[in-house]
Short mmCIF file of C-alpha atoms and ligand atoms in Angstrom, two decimals:
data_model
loop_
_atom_site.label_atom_id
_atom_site.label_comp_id
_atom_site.label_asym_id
_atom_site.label_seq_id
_atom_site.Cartn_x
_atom_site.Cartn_y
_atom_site.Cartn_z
CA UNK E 1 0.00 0.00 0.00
CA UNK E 2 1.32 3.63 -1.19
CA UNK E 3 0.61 6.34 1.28
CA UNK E 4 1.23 10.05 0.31
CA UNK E 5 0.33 12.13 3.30
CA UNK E 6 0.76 15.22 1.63
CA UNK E 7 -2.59 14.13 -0.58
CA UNK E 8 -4.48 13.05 2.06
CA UNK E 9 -7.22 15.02 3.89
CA UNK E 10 -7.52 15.42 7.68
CA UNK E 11 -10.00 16.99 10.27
CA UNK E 12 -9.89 20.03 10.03
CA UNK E 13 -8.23 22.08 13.49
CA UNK E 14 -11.09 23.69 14.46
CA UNK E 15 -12.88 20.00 14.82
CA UNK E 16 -9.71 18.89 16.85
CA UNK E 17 -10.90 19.91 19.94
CA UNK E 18 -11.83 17.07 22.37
CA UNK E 19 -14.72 17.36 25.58
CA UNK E 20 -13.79 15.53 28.88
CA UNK E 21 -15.81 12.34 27.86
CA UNK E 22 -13.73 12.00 24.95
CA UNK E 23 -10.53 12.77 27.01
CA UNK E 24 -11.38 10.38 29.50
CA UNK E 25 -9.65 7.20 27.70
CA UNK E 26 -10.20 4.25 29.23
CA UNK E 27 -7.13 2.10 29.94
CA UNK E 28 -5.94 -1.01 28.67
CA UNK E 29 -5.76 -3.97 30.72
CA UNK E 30 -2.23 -4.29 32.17
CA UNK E 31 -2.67 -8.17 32.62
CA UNK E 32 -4.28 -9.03 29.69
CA UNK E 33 -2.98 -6.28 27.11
CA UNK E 34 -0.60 -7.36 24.06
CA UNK E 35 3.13 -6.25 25.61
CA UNK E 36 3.73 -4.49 22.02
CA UNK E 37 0.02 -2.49 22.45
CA UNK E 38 1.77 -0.79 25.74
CA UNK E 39 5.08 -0.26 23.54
CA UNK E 40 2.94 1.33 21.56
CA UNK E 41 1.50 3.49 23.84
CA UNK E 42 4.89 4.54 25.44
CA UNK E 43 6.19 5.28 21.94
CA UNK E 44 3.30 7.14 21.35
CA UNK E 45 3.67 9.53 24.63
CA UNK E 46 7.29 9.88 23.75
CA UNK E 47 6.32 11.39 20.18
CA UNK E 48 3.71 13.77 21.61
CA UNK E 49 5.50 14.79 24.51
CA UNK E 50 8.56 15.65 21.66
CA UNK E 51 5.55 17.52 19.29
CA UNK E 52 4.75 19.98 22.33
CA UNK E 53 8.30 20.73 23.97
CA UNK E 54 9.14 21.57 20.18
CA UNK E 55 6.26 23.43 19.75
CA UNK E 56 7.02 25.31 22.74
CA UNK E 57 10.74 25.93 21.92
CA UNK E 58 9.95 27.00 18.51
CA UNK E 59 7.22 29.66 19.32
CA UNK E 60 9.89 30.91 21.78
CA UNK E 61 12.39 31.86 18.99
CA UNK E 62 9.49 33.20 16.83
CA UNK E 63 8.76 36.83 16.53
CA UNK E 64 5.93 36.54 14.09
CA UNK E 65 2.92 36.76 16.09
CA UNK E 66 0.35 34.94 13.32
CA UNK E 67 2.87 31.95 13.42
CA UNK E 68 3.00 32.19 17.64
CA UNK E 69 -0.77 31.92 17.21
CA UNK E 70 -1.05 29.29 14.65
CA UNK E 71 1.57 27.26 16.95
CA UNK E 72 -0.22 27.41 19.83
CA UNK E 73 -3.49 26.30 18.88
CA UNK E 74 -1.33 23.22 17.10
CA UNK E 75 -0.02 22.78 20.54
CA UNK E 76 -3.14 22.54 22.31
CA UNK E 77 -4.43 19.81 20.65
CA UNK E 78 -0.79 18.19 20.67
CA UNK E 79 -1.38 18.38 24.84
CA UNK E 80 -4.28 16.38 24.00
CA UNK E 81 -3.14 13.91 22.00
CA UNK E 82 -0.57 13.04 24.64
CA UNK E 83 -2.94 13.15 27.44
CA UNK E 84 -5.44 10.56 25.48
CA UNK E 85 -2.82 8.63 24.41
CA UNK E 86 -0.68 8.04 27.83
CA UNK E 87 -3.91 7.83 29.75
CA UNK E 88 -4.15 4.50 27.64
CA UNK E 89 -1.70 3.00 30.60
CA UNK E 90 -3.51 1.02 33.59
CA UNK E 91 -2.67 3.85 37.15
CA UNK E 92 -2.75 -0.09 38.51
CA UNK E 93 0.81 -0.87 36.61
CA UNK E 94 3.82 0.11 39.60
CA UNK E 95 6.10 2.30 38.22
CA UNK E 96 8.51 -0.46 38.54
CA UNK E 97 6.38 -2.10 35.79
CA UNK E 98 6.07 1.18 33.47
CA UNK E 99 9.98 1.48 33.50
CA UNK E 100 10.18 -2.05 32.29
CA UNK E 101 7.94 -1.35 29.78
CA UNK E 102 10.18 1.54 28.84
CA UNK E 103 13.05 -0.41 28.63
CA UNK E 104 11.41 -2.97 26.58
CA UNK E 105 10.41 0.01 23.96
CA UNK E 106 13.99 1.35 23.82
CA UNK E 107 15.24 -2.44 22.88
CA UNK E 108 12.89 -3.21 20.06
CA UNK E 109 12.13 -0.06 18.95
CA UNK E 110 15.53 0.43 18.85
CA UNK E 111 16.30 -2.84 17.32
CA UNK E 112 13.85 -2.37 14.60
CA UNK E 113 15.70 0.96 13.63
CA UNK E 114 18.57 -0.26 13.30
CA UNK E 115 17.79 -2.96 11.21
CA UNK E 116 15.98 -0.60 8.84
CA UNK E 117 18.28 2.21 8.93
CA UNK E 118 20.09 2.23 4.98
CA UNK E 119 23.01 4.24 6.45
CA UNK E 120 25.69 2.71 8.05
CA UNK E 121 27.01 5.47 10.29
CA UNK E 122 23.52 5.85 11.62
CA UNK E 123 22.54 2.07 11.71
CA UNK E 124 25.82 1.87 14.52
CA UNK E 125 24.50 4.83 16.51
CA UNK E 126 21.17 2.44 16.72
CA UNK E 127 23.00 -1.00 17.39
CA UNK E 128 26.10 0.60 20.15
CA UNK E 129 22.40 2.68 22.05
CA UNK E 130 20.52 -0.92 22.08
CA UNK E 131 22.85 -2.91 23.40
CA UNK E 132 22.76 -0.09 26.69
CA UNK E 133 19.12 -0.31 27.36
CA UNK E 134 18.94 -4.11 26.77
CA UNK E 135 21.27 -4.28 29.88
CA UNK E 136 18.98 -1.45 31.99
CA UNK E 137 16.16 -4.03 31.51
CA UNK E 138 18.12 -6.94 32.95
CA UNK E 139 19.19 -4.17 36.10
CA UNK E 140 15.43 -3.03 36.78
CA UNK E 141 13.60 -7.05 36.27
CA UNK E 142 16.52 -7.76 38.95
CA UNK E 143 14.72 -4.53 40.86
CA UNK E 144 11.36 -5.40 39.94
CA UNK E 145 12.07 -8.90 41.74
CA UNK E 146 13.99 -7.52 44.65
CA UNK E 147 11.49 -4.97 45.64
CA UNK E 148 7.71 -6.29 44.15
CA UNK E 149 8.80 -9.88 44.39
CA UNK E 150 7.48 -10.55 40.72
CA UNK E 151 8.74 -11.31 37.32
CA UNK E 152 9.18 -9.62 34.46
CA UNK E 153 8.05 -11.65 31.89
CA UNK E 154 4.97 -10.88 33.78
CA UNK E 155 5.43 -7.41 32.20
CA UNK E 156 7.57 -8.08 28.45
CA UNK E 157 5.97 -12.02 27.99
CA UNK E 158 7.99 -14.13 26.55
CA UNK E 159 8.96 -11.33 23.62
CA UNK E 160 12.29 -9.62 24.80
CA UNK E 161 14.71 -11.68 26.49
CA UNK E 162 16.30 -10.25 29.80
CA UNK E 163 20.18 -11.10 30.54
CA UNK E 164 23.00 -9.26 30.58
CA UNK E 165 24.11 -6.64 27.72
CA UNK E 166 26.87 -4.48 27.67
CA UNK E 167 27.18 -3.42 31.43
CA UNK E 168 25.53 -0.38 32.70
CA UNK E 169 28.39 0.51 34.83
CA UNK E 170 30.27 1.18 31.93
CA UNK E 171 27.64 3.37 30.06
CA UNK E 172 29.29 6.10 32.07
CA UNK E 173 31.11 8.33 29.37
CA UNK E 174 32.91 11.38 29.43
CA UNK E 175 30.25 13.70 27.92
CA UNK E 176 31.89 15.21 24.75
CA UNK E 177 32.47 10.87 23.41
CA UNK E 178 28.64 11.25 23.49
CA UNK E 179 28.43 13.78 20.53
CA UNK E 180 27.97 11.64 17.17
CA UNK E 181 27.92 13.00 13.27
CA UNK E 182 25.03 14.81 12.05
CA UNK E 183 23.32 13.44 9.09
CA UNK E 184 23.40 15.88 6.35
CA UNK E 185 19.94 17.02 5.60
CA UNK E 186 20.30 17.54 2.18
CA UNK E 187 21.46 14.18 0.69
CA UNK E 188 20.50 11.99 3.57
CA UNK E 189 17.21 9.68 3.37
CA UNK E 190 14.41 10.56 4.08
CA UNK E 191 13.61 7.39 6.55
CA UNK E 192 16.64 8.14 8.45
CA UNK E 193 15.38 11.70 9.43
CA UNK E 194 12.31 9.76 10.73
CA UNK E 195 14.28 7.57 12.59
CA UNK E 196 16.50 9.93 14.36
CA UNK E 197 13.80 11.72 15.68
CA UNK E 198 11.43 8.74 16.72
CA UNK E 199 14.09 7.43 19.14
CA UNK E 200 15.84 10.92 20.26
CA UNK E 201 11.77 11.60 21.05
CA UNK E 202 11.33 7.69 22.87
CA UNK E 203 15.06 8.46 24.98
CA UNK E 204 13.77 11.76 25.69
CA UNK E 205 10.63 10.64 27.13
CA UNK E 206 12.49 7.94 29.21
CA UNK E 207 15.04 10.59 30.36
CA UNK E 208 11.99 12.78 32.18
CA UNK E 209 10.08 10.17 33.14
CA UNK E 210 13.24 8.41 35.34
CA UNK E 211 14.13 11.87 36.09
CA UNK E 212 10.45 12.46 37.52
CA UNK E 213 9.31 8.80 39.32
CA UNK E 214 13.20 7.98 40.69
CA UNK E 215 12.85 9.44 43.96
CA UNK E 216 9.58 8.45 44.63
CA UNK E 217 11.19 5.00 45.94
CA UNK E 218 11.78 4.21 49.70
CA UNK E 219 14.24 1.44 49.18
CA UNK E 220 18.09 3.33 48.80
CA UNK E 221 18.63 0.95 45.92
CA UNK E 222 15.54 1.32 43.60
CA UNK E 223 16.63 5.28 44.41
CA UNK E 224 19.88 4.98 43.51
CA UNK E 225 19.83 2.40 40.73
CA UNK E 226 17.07 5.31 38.92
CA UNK E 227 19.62 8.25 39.55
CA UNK E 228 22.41 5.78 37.69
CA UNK E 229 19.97 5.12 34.62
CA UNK E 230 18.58 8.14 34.34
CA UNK E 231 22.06 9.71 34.21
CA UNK E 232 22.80 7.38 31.49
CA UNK E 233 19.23 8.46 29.39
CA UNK E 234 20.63 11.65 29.44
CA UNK E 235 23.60 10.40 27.63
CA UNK E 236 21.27 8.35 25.03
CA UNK E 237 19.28 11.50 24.49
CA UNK E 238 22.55 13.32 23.89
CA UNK E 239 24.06 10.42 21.17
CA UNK E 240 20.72 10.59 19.46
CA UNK E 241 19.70 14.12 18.92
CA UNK E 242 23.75 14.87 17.54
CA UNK E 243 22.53 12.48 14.83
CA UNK E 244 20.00 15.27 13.43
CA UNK E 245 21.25 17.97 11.30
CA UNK E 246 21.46 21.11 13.35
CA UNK E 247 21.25 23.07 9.73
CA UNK E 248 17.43 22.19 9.83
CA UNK E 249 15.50 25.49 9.70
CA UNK E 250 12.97 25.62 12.11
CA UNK E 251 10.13 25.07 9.63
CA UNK E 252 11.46 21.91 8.19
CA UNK E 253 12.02 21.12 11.81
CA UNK E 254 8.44 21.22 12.32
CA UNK E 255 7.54 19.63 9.05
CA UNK E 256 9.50 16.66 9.86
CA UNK E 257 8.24 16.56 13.36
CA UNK E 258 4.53 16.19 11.82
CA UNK E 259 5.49 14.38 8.98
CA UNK E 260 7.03 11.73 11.46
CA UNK E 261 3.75 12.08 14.03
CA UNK E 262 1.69 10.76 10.62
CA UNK E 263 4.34 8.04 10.06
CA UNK E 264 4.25 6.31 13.29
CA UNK E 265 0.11 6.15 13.64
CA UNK E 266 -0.22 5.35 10.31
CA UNK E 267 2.53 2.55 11.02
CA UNK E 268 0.68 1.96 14.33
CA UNK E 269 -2.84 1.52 12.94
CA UNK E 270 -1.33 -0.77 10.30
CA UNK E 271 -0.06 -3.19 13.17
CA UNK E 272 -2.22 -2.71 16.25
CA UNK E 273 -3.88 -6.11 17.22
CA UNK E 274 -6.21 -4.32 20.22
CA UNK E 275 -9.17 -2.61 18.67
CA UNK E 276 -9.78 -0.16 20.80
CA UNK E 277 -6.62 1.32 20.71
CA UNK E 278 -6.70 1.23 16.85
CA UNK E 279 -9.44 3.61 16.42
CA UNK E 280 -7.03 6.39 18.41
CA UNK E 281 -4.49 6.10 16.13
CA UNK E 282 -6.58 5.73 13.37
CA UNK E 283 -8.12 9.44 14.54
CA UNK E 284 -5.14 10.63 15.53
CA UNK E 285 -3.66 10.05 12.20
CA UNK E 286 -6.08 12.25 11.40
CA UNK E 287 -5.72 14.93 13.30
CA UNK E 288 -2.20 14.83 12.36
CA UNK E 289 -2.74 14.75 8.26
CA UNK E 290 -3.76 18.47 8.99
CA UNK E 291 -0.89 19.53 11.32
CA UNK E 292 1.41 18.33 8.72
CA UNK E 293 -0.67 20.22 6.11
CA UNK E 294 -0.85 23.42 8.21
CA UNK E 295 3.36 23.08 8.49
CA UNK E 296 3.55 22.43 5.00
CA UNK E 297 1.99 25.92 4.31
CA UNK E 298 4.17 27.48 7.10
CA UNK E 299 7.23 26.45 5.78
CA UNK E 300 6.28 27.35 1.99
CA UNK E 301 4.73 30.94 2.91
CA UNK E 302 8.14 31.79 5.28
CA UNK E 303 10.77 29.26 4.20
CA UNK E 304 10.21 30.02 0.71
CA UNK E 305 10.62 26.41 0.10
CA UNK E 306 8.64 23.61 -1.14
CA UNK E 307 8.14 20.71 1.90
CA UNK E 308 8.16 18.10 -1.10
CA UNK E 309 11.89 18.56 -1.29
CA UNK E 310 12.55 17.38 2.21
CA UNK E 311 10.01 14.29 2.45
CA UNK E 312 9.74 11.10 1.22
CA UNK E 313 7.03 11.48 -1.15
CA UNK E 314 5.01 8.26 0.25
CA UNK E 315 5.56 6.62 3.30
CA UNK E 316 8.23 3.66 4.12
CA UNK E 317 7.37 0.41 5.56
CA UNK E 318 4.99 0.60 8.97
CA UNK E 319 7.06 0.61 12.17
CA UNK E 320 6.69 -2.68 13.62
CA UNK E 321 6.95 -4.03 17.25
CA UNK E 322 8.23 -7.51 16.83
CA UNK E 323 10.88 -10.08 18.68
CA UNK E 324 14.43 -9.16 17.62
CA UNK E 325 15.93 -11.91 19.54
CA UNK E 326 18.57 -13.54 17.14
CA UNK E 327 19.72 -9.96 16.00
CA UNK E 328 20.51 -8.88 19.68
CA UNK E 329 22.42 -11.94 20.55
CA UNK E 330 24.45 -11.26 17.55
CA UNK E 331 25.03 -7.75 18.70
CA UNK E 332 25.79 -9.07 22.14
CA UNK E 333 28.56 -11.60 20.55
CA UNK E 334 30.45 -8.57 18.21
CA UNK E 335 30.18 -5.37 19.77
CA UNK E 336 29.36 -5.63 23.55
CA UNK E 337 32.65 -3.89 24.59
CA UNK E 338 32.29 -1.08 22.25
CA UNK E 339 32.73 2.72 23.75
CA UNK E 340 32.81 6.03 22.13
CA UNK E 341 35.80 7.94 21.50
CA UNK E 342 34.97 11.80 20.07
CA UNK E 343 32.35 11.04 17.45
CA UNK E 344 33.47 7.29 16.75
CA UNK E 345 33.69 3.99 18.50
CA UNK E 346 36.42 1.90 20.34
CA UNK E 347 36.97 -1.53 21.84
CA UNK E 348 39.38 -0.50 24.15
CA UNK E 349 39.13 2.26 27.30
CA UNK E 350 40.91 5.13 26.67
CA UNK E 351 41.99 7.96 28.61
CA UNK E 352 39.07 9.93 28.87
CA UNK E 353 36.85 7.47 29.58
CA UNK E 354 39.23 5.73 32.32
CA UNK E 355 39.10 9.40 34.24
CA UNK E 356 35.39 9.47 33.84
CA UNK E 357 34.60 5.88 35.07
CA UNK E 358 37.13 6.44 38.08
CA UNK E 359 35.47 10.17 38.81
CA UNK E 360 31.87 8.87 38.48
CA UNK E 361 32.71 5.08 40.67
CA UNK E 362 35.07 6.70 42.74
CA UNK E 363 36.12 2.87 43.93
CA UNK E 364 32.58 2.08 45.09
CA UNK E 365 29.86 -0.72 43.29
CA UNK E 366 27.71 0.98 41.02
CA UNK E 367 23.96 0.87 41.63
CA UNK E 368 23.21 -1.06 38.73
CA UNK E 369 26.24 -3.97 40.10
CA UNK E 370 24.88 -3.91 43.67
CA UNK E 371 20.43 -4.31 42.68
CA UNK E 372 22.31 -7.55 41.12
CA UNK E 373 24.22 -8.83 43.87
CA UNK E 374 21.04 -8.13 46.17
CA UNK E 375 18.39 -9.92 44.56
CA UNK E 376 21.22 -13.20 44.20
CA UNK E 377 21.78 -12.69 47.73
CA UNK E 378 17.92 -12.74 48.10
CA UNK E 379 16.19 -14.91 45.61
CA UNK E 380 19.47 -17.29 45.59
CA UNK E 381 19.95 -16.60 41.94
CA UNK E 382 19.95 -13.06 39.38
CA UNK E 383 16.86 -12.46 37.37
CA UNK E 384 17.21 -13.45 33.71
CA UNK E 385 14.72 -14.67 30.70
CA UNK E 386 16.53 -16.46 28.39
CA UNK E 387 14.29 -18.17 25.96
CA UNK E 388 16.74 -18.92 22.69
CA UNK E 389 19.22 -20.82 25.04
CA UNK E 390 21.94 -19.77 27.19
CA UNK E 391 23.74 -16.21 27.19
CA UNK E 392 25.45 -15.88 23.75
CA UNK E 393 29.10 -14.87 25.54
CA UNK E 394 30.54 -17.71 28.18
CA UNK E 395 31.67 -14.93 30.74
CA UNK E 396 28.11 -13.47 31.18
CA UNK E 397 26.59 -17.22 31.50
CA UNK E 398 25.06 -17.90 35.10
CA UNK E 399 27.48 -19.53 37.35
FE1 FE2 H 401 0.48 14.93 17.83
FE1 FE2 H 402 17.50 2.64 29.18
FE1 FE2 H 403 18.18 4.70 26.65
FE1 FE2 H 404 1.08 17.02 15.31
#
């Protein structure tokens, strides 16, 4: 199926507006729900919450009061698109079981990327950030068990495997090794543009939302263990918005940012399996056929430039939530002791990175080391899921 969403009609803004019955969402069931329909819905937040703070950073470099107008009454409906869409997640879930959820996003969302993305450069910025967050799932099912005594397959099935990726401890990087390459907007593709900003948007969204629940903890190690990942989120968000060309003006900023709001529903409605949850982002695909229309005019009428030269004249293949089992093992078996050195990557620890780990540890167990040795100390053995057999590298296997 072809699918130009610069041809399509959408509701028009003025219709957009949404009453507190049809705010009030009601939530899917967090024992019975498809794993992949909450990935969808974290996604989802993670894209909205990205439309608005853009939205809102824009307007505040924008002197032209017809555009500040037009921008906020975009925004508006943005706010409710987020609030219908992460309202979608059960208030019975813990947070312990959100974050989980999180993690699993970042993994196969991630995965999926990566396997998609045609450039090389960009496809490693995918596979080295994947490997990171596969290993903060293993650290918070260890946490999840520790704390709330339960499992996490309870939470990602039997669809993301849980062991150890590359360590979490050593995620810790001097700052300036977490810069990468820009693309270069004029001769890159057009599905890598979507890609860079559907997982800077999903890290971003993890980032606050650590930064937000982490103290809400009584035990000193759930506290601690969300002040170690959320430091390293901040380091993901970092890796993946260098990827995006800071030469974007801010028009095609915003016409990518509702270009890419179109892709993922559309991709969304072509895979959801609950029905319910369909019909949003079949409306909110919408909604968002006009937003992108509305930028399109923006950036013609002020950017002097047609949108058709920036976008991918139909849309690629649907996003897809699916198992990427084999293809993280791999990853696991070639490049777990990758780090970063300036913009490029490194098997062995350099300088920089040797001052940082030593500044950051300061001799003492990490957070992420200790919730491990707890919960074996506790439960008599670590947390894992491994469903395709045992760990892919002999000194991670359980001993
Ligand atoms: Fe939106
Ligand atoms: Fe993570
Ligand atoms: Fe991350
Ligand atoms: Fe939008």
């Amino acid at each position: 199926m072809t699918f130009n969403p610069l041809e399509e009609r959408g509701i028009p803004l003025d219709r957009q507006v949404r009453n507190w019955r049809e705010l009030d969402v009601m939530p899917i069931d967090p024992d019975h729900a498809d794993p992949y329909t909450r990935c969808r819905i974290i996604a989802m937040n993670g894209i909205e919450v990205e439309a608005i703070l853009f939205n809102h950073q824009f307007a505040r470099h924008c002197t032209i009061p017809e555009v500040r107008r037009q921008l906020a009454e975009t925004r508006y409906i943005e706010a409710q698109q987020q609030k219908v869409v992460n309202w979608l997640l059960p208030g019975l879930a813990s947070v312990l079981e959100t974050t989980i959820a999180y993690e699993q996003v970042a993994v196969d969302l991630t995965a999926w990327v990566a396997r998609m993305e045609p450039d090389p450069y960009l496809k490693q910025a995918y596979e080295f950030g994947v490997l990171e967050d596969f290993d903060h799932l293993y650290r918070y099912a260890n946490l999840f068990e520790l704390i709330e005594h339960r499992r996490a397959e309870r939470v990602v099935d039997q669809l993301t495997e849980v062991m150890p990726g590359r360590p979490t401890m050593l995620h810790h990087r001097h700052p300036i090794d977490n810069l990468r390459e820009p693309y270069d907007k004029n001769t890159t593709a057009p599905l890598s543009k979507l890609h860079a900003l559907t997982i800077m948007s999903a890290e971003q969204q993890t980032m606050n939302f650590y930064m937000n629940v982490g103290p809400e903890y009584m035990e000193p190690i759930a506290r601690q263990l969300y002040q170690e990942i959320g430091l390293i989120e901040e380091e993901h968000v970092t890796h993946y918005e260098s990827l995006v060309d800071p030469g974007e003006t801010w028009w095609e900023q915003l016409v990518n940012h509702e270009y890419n709001e179109c892709y993922m529903y559309y991709s969304f409605l072509e895979t959801e399996s609950d029905r319910r949850v369909r019909s949003i982002w079949e409306l909110h695909l919408n909604m968002e056929l006009e937003h992108l229309r509305i930028a399109t005019e923006l950036m013609r009428r002020h950017d002097g430039r047609d949108p058709k030269e920036v976008l991918a004249p139909r849309f690629p293949a649907p996003v897809r939530f699916e198992p990427n089992k084999e293809y993280l093992r791999e990853l696991i078996a070639t490049q777990i002791d990758y780090t970063t050195l300036g913009t490029g990557y490194v098997q062995e620890a350099h300088e920089r990175f040797q001052r940082w780990q030593e500044q950051i540890h300061d001799d003492e167990r990490a957070p992420s080391e200790r919730v491990i040795d707890e919960n074996r100390a506790k439960a008599g053995e670590e947390y894992r899921l491994e469903t395709e057999g045992v760990h892919p590298l002999p000194s991670l296997r359980r001993h």
